[in-house]
PDB file of C-alpha atoms in Angstrom:
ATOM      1  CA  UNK R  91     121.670  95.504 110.041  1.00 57.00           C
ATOM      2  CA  UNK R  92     118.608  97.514 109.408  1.00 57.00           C
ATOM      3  CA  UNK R  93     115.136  95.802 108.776  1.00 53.00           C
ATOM      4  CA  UNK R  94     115.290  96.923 105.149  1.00 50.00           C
ATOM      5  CA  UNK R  95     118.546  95.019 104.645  1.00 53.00           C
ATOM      6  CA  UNK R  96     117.265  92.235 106.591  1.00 53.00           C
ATOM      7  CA  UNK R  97     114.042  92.163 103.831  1.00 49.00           C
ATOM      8  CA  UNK R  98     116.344  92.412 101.367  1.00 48.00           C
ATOM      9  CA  UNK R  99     118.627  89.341 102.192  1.00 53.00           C
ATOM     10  CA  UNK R 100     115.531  87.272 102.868  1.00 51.00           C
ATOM     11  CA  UNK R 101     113.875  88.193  99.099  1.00 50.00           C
ATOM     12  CA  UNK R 102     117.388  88.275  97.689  1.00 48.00           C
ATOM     13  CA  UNK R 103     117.454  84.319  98.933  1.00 47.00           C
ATOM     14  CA  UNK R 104     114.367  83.826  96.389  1.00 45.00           C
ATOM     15  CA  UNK R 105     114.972  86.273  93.451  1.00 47.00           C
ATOM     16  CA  UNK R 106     117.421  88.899  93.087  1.00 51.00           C
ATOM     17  CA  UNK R 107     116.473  92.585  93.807  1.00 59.00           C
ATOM     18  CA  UNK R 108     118.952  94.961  91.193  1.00 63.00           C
ATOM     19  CA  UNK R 109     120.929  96.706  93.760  1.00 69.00           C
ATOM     20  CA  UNK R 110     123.516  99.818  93.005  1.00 74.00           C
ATOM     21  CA  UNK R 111     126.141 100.450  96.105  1.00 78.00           C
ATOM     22  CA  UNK R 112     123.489 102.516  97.702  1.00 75.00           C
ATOM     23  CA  UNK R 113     120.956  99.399  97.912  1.00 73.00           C
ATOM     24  CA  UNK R 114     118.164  98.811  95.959  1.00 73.00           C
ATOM     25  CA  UNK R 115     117.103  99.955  92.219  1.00 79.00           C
ATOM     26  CA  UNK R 116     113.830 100.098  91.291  1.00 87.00           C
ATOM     27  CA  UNK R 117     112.697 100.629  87.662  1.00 85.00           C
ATOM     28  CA  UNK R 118     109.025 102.345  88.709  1.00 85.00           C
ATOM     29  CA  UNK R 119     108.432 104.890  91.515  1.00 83.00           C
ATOM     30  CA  UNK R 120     105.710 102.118  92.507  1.00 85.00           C
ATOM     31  CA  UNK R 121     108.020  99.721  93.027  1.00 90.00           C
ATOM     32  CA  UNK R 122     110.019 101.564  95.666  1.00 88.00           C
ATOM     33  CA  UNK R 123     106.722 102.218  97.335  1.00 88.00           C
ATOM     34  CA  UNK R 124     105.936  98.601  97.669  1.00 90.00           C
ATOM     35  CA  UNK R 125     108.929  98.481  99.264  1.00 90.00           C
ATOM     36  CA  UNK R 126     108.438 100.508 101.430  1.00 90.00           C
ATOM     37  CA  UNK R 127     104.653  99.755 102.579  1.00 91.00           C
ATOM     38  CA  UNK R 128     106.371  96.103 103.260  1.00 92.00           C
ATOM     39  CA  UNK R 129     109.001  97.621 105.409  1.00 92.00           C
ATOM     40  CA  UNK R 130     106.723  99.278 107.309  1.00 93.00           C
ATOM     41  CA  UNK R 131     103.998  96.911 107.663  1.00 93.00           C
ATOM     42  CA  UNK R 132     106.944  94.168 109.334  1.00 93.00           C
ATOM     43  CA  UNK R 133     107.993  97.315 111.639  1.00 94.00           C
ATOM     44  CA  UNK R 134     104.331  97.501 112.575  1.00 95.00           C
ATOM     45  CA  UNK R 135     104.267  94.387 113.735  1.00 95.00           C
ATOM     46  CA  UNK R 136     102.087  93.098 110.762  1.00 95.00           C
ATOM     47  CA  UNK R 137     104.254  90.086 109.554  1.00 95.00           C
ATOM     48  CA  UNK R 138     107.279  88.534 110.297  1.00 95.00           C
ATOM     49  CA  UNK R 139     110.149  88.649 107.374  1.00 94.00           C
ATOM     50  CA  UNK R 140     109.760  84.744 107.650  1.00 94.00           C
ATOM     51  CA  UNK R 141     106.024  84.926 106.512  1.00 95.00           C
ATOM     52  CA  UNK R 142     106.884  87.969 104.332  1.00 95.00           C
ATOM     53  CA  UNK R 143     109.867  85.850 101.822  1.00 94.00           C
ATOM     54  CA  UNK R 144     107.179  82.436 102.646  1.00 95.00           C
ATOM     55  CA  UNK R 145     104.002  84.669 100.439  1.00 96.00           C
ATOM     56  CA  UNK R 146     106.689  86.268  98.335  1.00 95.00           C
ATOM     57  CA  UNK R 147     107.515  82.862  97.048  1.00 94.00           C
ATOM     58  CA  UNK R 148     104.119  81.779  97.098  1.00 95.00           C
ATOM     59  CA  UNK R 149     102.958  84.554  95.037  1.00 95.00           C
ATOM     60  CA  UNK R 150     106.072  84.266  92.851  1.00 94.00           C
ATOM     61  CA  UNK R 151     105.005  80.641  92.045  1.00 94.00           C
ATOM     62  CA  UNK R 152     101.235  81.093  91.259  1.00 94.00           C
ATOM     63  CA  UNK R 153     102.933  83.487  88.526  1.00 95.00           C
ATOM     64  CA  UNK R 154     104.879  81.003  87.486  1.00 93.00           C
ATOM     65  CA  UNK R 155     102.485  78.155  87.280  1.00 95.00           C
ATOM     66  CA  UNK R 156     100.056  81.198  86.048  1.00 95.00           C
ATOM     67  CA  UNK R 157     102.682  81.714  82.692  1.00 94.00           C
ATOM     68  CA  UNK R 158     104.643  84.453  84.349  1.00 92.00           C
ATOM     69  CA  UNK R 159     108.632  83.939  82.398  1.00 87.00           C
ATOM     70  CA  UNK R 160     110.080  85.553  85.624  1.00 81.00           C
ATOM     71  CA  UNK R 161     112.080  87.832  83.455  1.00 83.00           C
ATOM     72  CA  UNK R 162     112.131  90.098  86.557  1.00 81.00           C
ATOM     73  CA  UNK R 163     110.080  92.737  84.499  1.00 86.00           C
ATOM     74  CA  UNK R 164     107.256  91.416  86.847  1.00 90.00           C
ATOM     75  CA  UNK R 165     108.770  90.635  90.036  1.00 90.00           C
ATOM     76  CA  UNK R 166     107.276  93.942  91.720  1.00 91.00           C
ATOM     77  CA  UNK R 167     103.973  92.690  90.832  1.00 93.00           C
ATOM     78  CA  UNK R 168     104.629  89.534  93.182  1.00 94.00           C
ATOM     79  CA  UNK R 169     105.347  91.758  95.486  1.00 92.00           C
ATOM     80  CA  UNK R 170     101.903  93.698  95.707  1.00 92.00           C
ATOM     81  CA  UNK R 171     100.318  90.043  95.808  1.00 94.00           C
ATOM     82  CA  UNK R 172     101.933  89.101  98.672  1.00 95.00           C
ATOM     83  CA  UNK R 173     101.278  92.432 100.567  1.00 94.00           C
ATOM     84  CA  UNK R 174      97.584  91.384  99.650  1.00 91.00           C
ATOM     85  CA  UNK R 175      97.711  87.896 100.631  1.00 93.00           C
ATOM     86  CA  UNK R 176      99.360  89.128 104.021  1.00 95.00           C
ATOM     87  CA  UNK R 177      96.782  91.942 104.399  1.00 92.00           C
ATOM     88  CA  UNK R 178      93.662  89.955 103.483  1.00 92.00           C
ATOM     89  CA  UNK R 179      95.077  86.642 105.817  1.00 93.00           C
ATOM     90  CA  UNK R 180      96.043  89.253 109.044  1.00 93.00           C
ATOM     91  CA  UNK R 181      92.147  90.707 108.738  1.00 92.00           C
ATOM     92  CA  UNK R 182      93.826  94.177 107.813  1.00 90.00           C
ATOM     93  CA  UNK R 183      91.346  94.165 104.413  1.00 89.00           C
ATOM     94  CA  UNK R 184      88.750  92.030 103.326  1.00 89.00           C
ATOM     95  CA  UNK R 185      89.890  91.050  99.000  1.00 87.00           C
ATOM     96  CA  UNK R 186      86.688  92.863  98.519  1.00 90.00           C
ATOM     97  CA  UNK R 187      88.039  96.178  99.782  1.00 90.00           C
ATOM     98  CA  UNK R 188      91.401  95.580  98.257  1.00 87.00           C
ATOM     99  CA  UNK R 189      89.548  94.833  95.068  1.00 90.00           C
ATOM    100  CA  UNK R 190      87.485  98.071  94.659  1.00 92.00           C
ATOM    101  CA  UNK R 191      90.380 100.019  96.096  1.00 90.00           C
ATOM    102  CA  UNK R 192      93.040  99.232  92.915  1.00 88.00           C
ATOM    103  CA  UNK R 193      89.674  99.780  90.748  1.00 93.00           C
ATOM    104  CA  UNK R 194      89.027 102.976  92.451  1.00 93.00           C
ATOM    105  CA  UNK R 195      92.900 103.915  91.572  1.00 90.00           C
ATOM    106  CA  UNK R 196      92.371 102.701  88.152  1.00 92.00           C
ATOM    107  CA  UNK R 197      89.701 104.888  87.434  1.00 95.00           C
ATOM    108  CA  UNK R 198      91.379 107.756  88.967  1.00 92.00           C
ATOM    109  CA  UNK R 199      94.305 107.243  86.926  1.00 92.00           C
ATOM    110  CA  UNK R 200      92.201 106.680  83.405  1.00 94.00           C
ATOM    111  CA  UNK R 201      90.689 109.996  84.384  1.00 95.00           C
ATOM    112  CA  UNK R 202      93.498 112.154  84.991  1.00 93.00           C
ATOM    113  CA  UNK R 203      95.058 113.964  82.423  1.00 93.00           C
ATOM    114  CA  UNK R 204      98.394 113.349  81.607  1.00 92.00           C
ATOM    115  CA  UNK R 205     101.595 114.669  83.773  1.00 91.00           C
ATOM    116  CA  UNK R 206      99.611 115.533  86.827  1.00 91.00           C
ATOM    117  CA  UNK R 207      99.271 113.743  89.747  1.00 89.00           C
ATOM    118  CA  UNK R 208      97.043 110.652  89.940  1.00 89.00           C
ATOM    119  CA  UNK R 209      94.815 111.270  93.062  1.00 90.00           C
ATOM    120  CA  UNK R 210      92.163 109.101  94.617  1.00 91.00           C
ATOM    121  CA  UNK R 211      89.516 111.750  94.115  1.00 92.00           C
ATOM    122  CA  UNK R 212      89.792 111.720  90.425  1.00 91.00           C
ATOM    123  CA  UNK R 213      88.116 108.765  90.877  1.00 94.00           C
ATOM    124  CA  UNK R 214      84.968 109.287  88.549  1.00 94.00           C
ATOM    125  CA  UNK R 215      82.564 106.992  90.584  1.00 93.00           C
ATOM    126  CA  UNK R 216      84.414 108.535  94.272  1.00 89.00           C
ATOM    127  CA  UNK R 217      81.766 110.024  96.285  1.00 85.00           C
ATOM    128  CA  UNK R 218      81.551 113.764  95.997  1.00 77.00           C
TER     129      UNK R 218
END
């Protein structure tokens, strides 16, 4: 069993993932990479799956208490919290640098035009 399928059966125990016969669907490119970056941050050595499904439920039950319907439009989303949780908690990044770094990307992708290629250094305020 690969470490992917192992993630999956341990986040498939909290909420299911929409899987085709070639494994997981994702709706958003995004969502595939979050997948990934979790992957490879437990093959790094960064978490254990234990601790990874133990913040995915906690982040998937501050959105709940938080208003989120769990419609599973969302359920993504949960997953970039807990990759922050896990990143802030292991000392990887401070919440401050995670913070400016999704503002940085918003600002890049407010100030691209559309159909090309978000990229960090469209970042208005990135230095030059």
């Amino acid at each position: 069993m690969s470490a992917a399928d192992t993630l999956l059966d341990a986040v498939c125990s909290i909420t299911p993932v929409a899987r085709d016969a070639d494994g997981p669907v994702f709706r958003e490119p995004w969502e595939a990479e979050a997948f990934a970056i979790a992957v490879a941050l437990n093959e790094a050595g960064l978490f254990t799956w234990r601790e990874w499904a133990e913040a995915l439920s906690r982040a998937i039950r501050r959105a709940q208490a938080a208003g989120d319907p769990d419609l599973g439009d969302s359920y993504y989303h949960h997953w970039l919290a807990a990759l922050e949780q896990l990143v802030a908690e292991k000392g990887v990044a401070a919440p401050e640098a995670l913070a400016e770094r999704c503002a940085a990307w918003d600002r890049a992708a407010r100030a691209t035009p559309h159909g090309q290629p978000i990229l960090l250094e469209n970042d208005p305020l990135a230095p030059a």
